[in-house]
């Protein structure tokens, strides 16, 4: 086998990873290990660690290793104002209460911003101990990178929703700008609809005219799609343009569920 890279994500739903053949630039392996009863960071670390220790495929000499952690402790800072020494200040300005201790900044060339985020130290230590050299990101970076990569995407009024376990990402575009990015916690279809319509109103978007693009691990839950479609007729599953090709054996995947993971190879590195 030629040189390969691996991208991984871990959250309450499970550990999911995909391996890329770097020479062919396509995904050759995709696997998900489902988790049950994972509520705390300790549970997540324990289950993830078990799988990493057990599966021999993780012993391969990967060219690069990229890992997505899922967190709402994330904020966007324009290039012109970004100072690496002030990352904790940026987050503290947006989040009251206790924050995780490992800080990262991912650069997004378009639209010229840094995504500053925090991950739990125990999680970062465990992944680093296993793979040594790892590029860390949270779901914000690939979510926004996927949106901004599309040709002229920022020109058109649109809303993007990424459904994760426990919270969702939402972004709005138009007039050549990323107009908004936020996250909201949700436990039901009603929560999802309420916050989405709230953003449409805030943006002064007409729900009957402006499309909504749905992605994320929980986007395949039909009740979520149906309630959004009822009030926002332009609701559709996000396409996966710009993502490296899937090997023939992986065609049955529903890529819109794993847009963040499949986009990771195209993202700028974390620092």
Coordinates of C-alpha atoms in Angstrom, one line a residue:
X1 CA 0.0 0.0 0.0
X2 CA 1.1 3.6 -0.7
X3 CA 1.2 6.4 1.7
X4 CA -2.0 6.8 3.7
X5 CA -3.6 9.4 6.0
X6 CA -6.3 9.0 8.6
X7 CA -9.0 11.3 9.9
X8 CA -10.9 10.5 13.0
X9 CA -13.8 11.9 15.0
X10 CA -15.1 10.9 18.4
X11 CA -18.4 12.0 20.1
X12 CA -21.3 10.5 22.0
X13 CA -22.4 8.6 18.8
X14 CA -19.1 6.7 18.4
X15 CA -15.7 6.7 16.9
X16 CA -15.6 7.2 13.2
X17 CA -12.6 7.2 11.0
X18 CA -11.6 7.1 7.3
X19 CA -8.3 6.4 5.6
X20 CA -7.1 8.1 2.5
X21 CA -4.8 6.8 -0.2
X22 CA -2.7 9.9 -0.5
X23 CA -1.4 8.9 -4.0
X24 CA -4.9 8.5 -5.5
X25 CA -6.5 11.1 -3.2
X26 CA -9.5 8.9 -2.5
X27 CA -11.0 7.3 0.6
X28 CA -10.2 3.6 0.8
X29 CA -11.7 2.7 4.2
X30 CA -14.5 4.1 6.3
X31 CA -15.6 2.6 9.6
X32 CA -17.8 3.6 12.5
X33 CA -17.8 2.1 16.0
X34 CA -21.1 3.0 17.7
X35 CA -21.0 4.0 21.4
X36 CA -23.8 3.6 23.9
X37 CA -24.1 5.4 27.2
X38 CA -21.4 7.9 26.6
X39 CA -22.3 11.1 28.6
X40 CA -19.0 12.3 30.1
X41 CA -15.6 13.0 28.7
X42 CA -14.2 10.2 30.7
X43 CA -16.7 7.7 29.1
X44 CA -15.6 9.0 25.6
X45 CA -11.9 8.6 26.4
X46 CA -12.4 5.1 27.8
X47 CA -14.4 3.8 24.8
X48 CA -12.2 5.5 22.2
X49 CA -9.0 4.2 23.9
X50 CA -10.4 0.6 23.9
X51 CA -10.9 0.7 20.1
X52 CA -7.5 2.3 19.4
X53 CA -5.8 -0.4 21.4
X54 CA -7.7 -3.2 19.9
X55 CA -7.6 -2.5 16.2
X56 CA -4.2 -3.2 14.5
X57 CA -5.0 -0.8 11.6
X58 CA -4.2 2.1 13.9
X59 CA -0.6 0.9 14.0
X60 CA 0.0 1.8 10.4
X61 CA 2.6 4.5 9.7
X62 CA 0.2 7.3 8.6
X63 CA 1.5 10.3 6.8
X64 CA -0.9 12.5 8.7
X65 CA -3.4 12.1 11.5
X66 CA -6.3 14.5 11.9
X67 CA -8.8 14.4 14.7
X68 CA -12.2 16.2 15.2
X69 CA -13.4 16.9 18.7
X70 CA -17.0 18.1 19.1
X71 CA -17.4 21.2 21.2
X72 CA -19.4 24.4 21.5
X73 CA -16.4 26.1 23.0
X74 CA -15.5 27.8 19.8
X75 CA -15.3 31.3 18.5
X76 CA -14.4 33.0 15.2
X77 CA -11.7 35.8 15.1
X78 CA -11.0 37.8 11.9
X79 CA -7.4 37.5 10.6
X80 CA -6.6 41.2 11.4
X81 CA -7.4 40.8 15.1
X82 CA -6.0 37.3 15.7
X83 CA -3.2 37.0 18.3
X84 CA -2.3 33.5 19.4
X85 CA -1.5 34.7 22.9
X86 CA -5.0 35.9 23.4
X87 CA -6.9 32.7 22.5
X88 CA -8.2 32.1 26.0
X89 CA -9.4 35.7 26.2
X90 CA -11.4 35.3 22.9
X91 CA -13.1 32.2 24.3
X92 CA -13.7 33.7 27.8
X93 CA -15.4 36.7 26.1
X94 CA -18.0 34.3 24.6
X95 CA -18.3 31.6 27.3
X96 CA -19.1 32.0 31.0
X97 CA -18.1 29.2 33.3
X98 CA -15.4 26.6 33.1
X99 CA -13.6 26.0 29.9
X100 CA -11.5 23.1 28.6
X101 CA -7.8 23.7 28.8
X102 CA -6.3 22.7 25.5
X103 CA -6.5 25.7 23.0
X104 CA -6.2 25.6 19.3
X105 CA -6.5 28.0 16.3
X106 CA -7.5 26.7 12.8
X107 CA -7.1 29.2 10.0
X108 CA -9.8 29.4 7.3
X109 CA -8.5 31.2 4.3
X110 CA -12.0 32.0 3.1
X111 CA -13.5 34.1 4.7
X112 CA -10.2 35.1 6.4
X113 CA -10.9 34.0 10.0
X114 CA -9.4 31.9 12.7
X115 CA -11.6 29.3 14.5
X116 CA -10.4 29.3 18.1
X117 CA -11.6 26.4 20.2
X118 CA -10.9 24.4 23.4
X119 CA -10.8 20.6 23.9
X120 CA -10.5 18.6 27.1
X121 CA -6.9 18.0 28.1
X122 CA -7.5 14.3 28.8
X123 CA -8.9 13.7 25.3
X124 CA -6.0 15.5 23.6
X125 CA -3.4 13.7 25.7
X126 CA -4.9 10.3 24.9
X127 CA -5.0 10.9 21.2
X128 CA -1.6 12.4 21.1
X129 CA -0.1 9.6 23.2
X130 CA -1.4 7.1 20.7
X131 CA -0.6 8.8 17.4
X132 CA 2.2 11.1 18.4
X133 CA 1.8 13.9 15.8
X134 CA -1.8 14.9 15.4
X135 CA -3.6 17.9 13.9
X136 CA -6.6 18.8 16.1
X137 CA -9.7 20.5 15.0
X138 CA -13.3 20.8 16.2
X139 CA -16.4 20.4 14.0
X140 CA -16.5 24.2 13.2
X141 CA -13.5 24.2 10.9
X142 CA -14.6 21.5 8.4
X143 CA -18.2 22.6 8.6
X144 CA -17.3 26.2 7.5
X145 CA -14.6 25.0 5.2
X146 CA -17.2 22.9 3.3
X147 CA -19.5 25.9 2.9
X148 CA -16.9 28.4 1.9
X149 CA -15.2 26.1 -0.6
X150 CA -18.1 26.0 -2.9
X151 CA -17.8 28.4 -5.8
X152 CA -19.7 31.7 -5.2
X153 CA -21.3 30.1 -2.1
X154 CA -21.0 33.2 0.0
X155 CA -22.8 35.3 -2.7
X156 CA -26.1 33.4 -2.3
X157 CA -28.4 33.7 0.7
X158 CA -28.5 30.3 2.3
X159 CA -28.5 28.6 5.7
X160 CA -26.5 25.5 6.7
X161 CA -27.2 23.2 9.6
X162 CA -24.9 20.5 10.9
X163 CA -26.7 18.1 13.3
X164 CA -24.4 16.7 16.0
X165 CA -25.2 14.8 19.1
X166 CA -26.6 17.3 21.7
X167 CA -26.0 20.5 19.7
X168 CA -26.1 21.7 16.1
X169 CA -23.9 24.1 14.1
X170 CA -25.7 26.8 12.0
X171 CA -24.2 29.2 9.5
X172 CA -25.7 31.8 7.1
X173 CA -24.2 33.2 3.9
X174 CA -25.1 36.0 1.5
X175 CA -23.8 39.3 0.0
X176 CA -20.3 37.7 -0.4
X177 CA -20.0 37.1 3.4
X178 CA -20.2 34.5 6.0
X179 CA -23.0 36.4 7.8
X180 CA -23.3 34.2 10.9
X181 CA -22.1 31.1 12.7
X182 CA -23.5 29.8 15.9
X183 CA -24.3 26.6 17.8
X184 CA -27.5 25.7 19.8
X185 CA -28.3 22.8 22.1
X186 CA -31.4 20.7 21.1
X187 CA -33.2 17.7 22.4
X188 CA -36.2 17.6 20.0
X189 CA -37.5 18.5 16.5
X190 CA -39.2 21.6 18.1
X191 CA -35.9 22.9 19.5
X192 CA -34.2 22.5 16.1
X193 CA -37.1 24.3 14.3
X194 CA -37.3 27.1 16.8
X195 CA -33.6 28.0 16.6
X196 CA -33.4 27.6 12.9
X197 CA -36.4 29.9 12.3
X198 CA -34.9 32.3 14.9
X199 CA -31.8 32.6 12.7
X200 CA -33.9 33.1 9.5
X201 CA -35.7 36.0 11.3
X202 CA -32.4 37.4 12.6
X203 CA -31.0 37.4 9.1
X204 CA -34.3 38.7 7.6
X205 CA -34.3 35.7 5.3
X206 CA -37.7 34.5 3.9
X207 CA -38.1 30.8 4.9
X208 CA -40.1 30.2 1.8
X209 CA -37.3 31.5 -0.5
X210 CA -33.9 30.9 1.2
X211 CA -32.7 27.3 1.0
X212 CA -31.4 25.3 4.0
X213 CA -28.7 22.7 3.6
X214 CA -28.7 19.8 6.1
X215 CA -25.7 17.7 7.1
X216 CA -24.2 15.9 10.1
X217 CA -24.5 12.6 11.8
X218 CA -28.0 13.0 13.0
X219 CA -29.4 14.5 9.8
X220 CA -30.6 11.1 8.6
X221 CA -33.2 11.2 11.3
X222 CA -36.3 11.7 9.2
X223 CA -38.3 13.7 11.7
X224 CA -35.7 16.4 11.7
X225 CA -35.7 16.7 7.9
X226 CA -39.5 16.6 7.7
X227 CA -40.2 19.3 10.3
X228 CA -37.7 21.7 8.6
X229 CA -39.0 20.9 5.2
X230 CA -42.5 21.7 6.3
X231 CA -41.6 25.3 7.3
X232 CA -38.6 25.8 5.0
X233 CA -39.5 24.2 1.6
X234 CA -35.9 24.6 0.3
X235 CA -34.6 22.2 2.9
X236 CA -32.2 19.6 1.2
X237 CA -29.4 17.4 2.2
X238 CA -26.0 19.1 1.6
X239 CA -24.0 17.9 -1.4
X240 CA -20.5 16.7 -1.0
X241 CA -18.7 18.6 -3.7
X242 CA -15.0 19.3 -3.0
X243 CA -14.6 16.1 -1.0
X244 CA -12.0 13.5 -2.2
X245 CA -13.6 10.6 -4.1
X246 CA -14.9 7.5 -2.3
X247 CA -13.4 4.2 -3.4
X248 CA -16.0 2.0 -5.3
X249 CA -16.7 -0.1 -2.2
X250 CA -17.7 3.0 -0.2
X251 CA -20.4 4.3 -2.6
X252 CA -23.2 3.2 -0.3
X253 CA -22.2 5.7 2.4
X254 CA -24.4 8.7 3.0
X255 CA -21.6 11.3 2.8
X256 CA -23.8 14.2 4.0
X257 CA -23.9 12.6 7.4
X258 CA -20.1 12.7 7.6
X259 CA -19.3 16.0 5.8
X260 CA -17.0 17.2 8.6
X261 CA -14.9 14.0 8.7
X262 CA -14.7 13.7 4.9
X263 CA -13.7 17.3 4.6
X264 CA -10.9 17.1 7.1
X265 CA -8.2 16.4 4.5
X266 CA -8.9 19.6 2.8
X267 CA -8.7 21.7 6.0
X268 CA -5.8 23.9 7.1
X269 CA -3.8 22.5 10.0
X270 CA -4.3 23.5 13.6
X271 CA -1.6 25.3 15.6

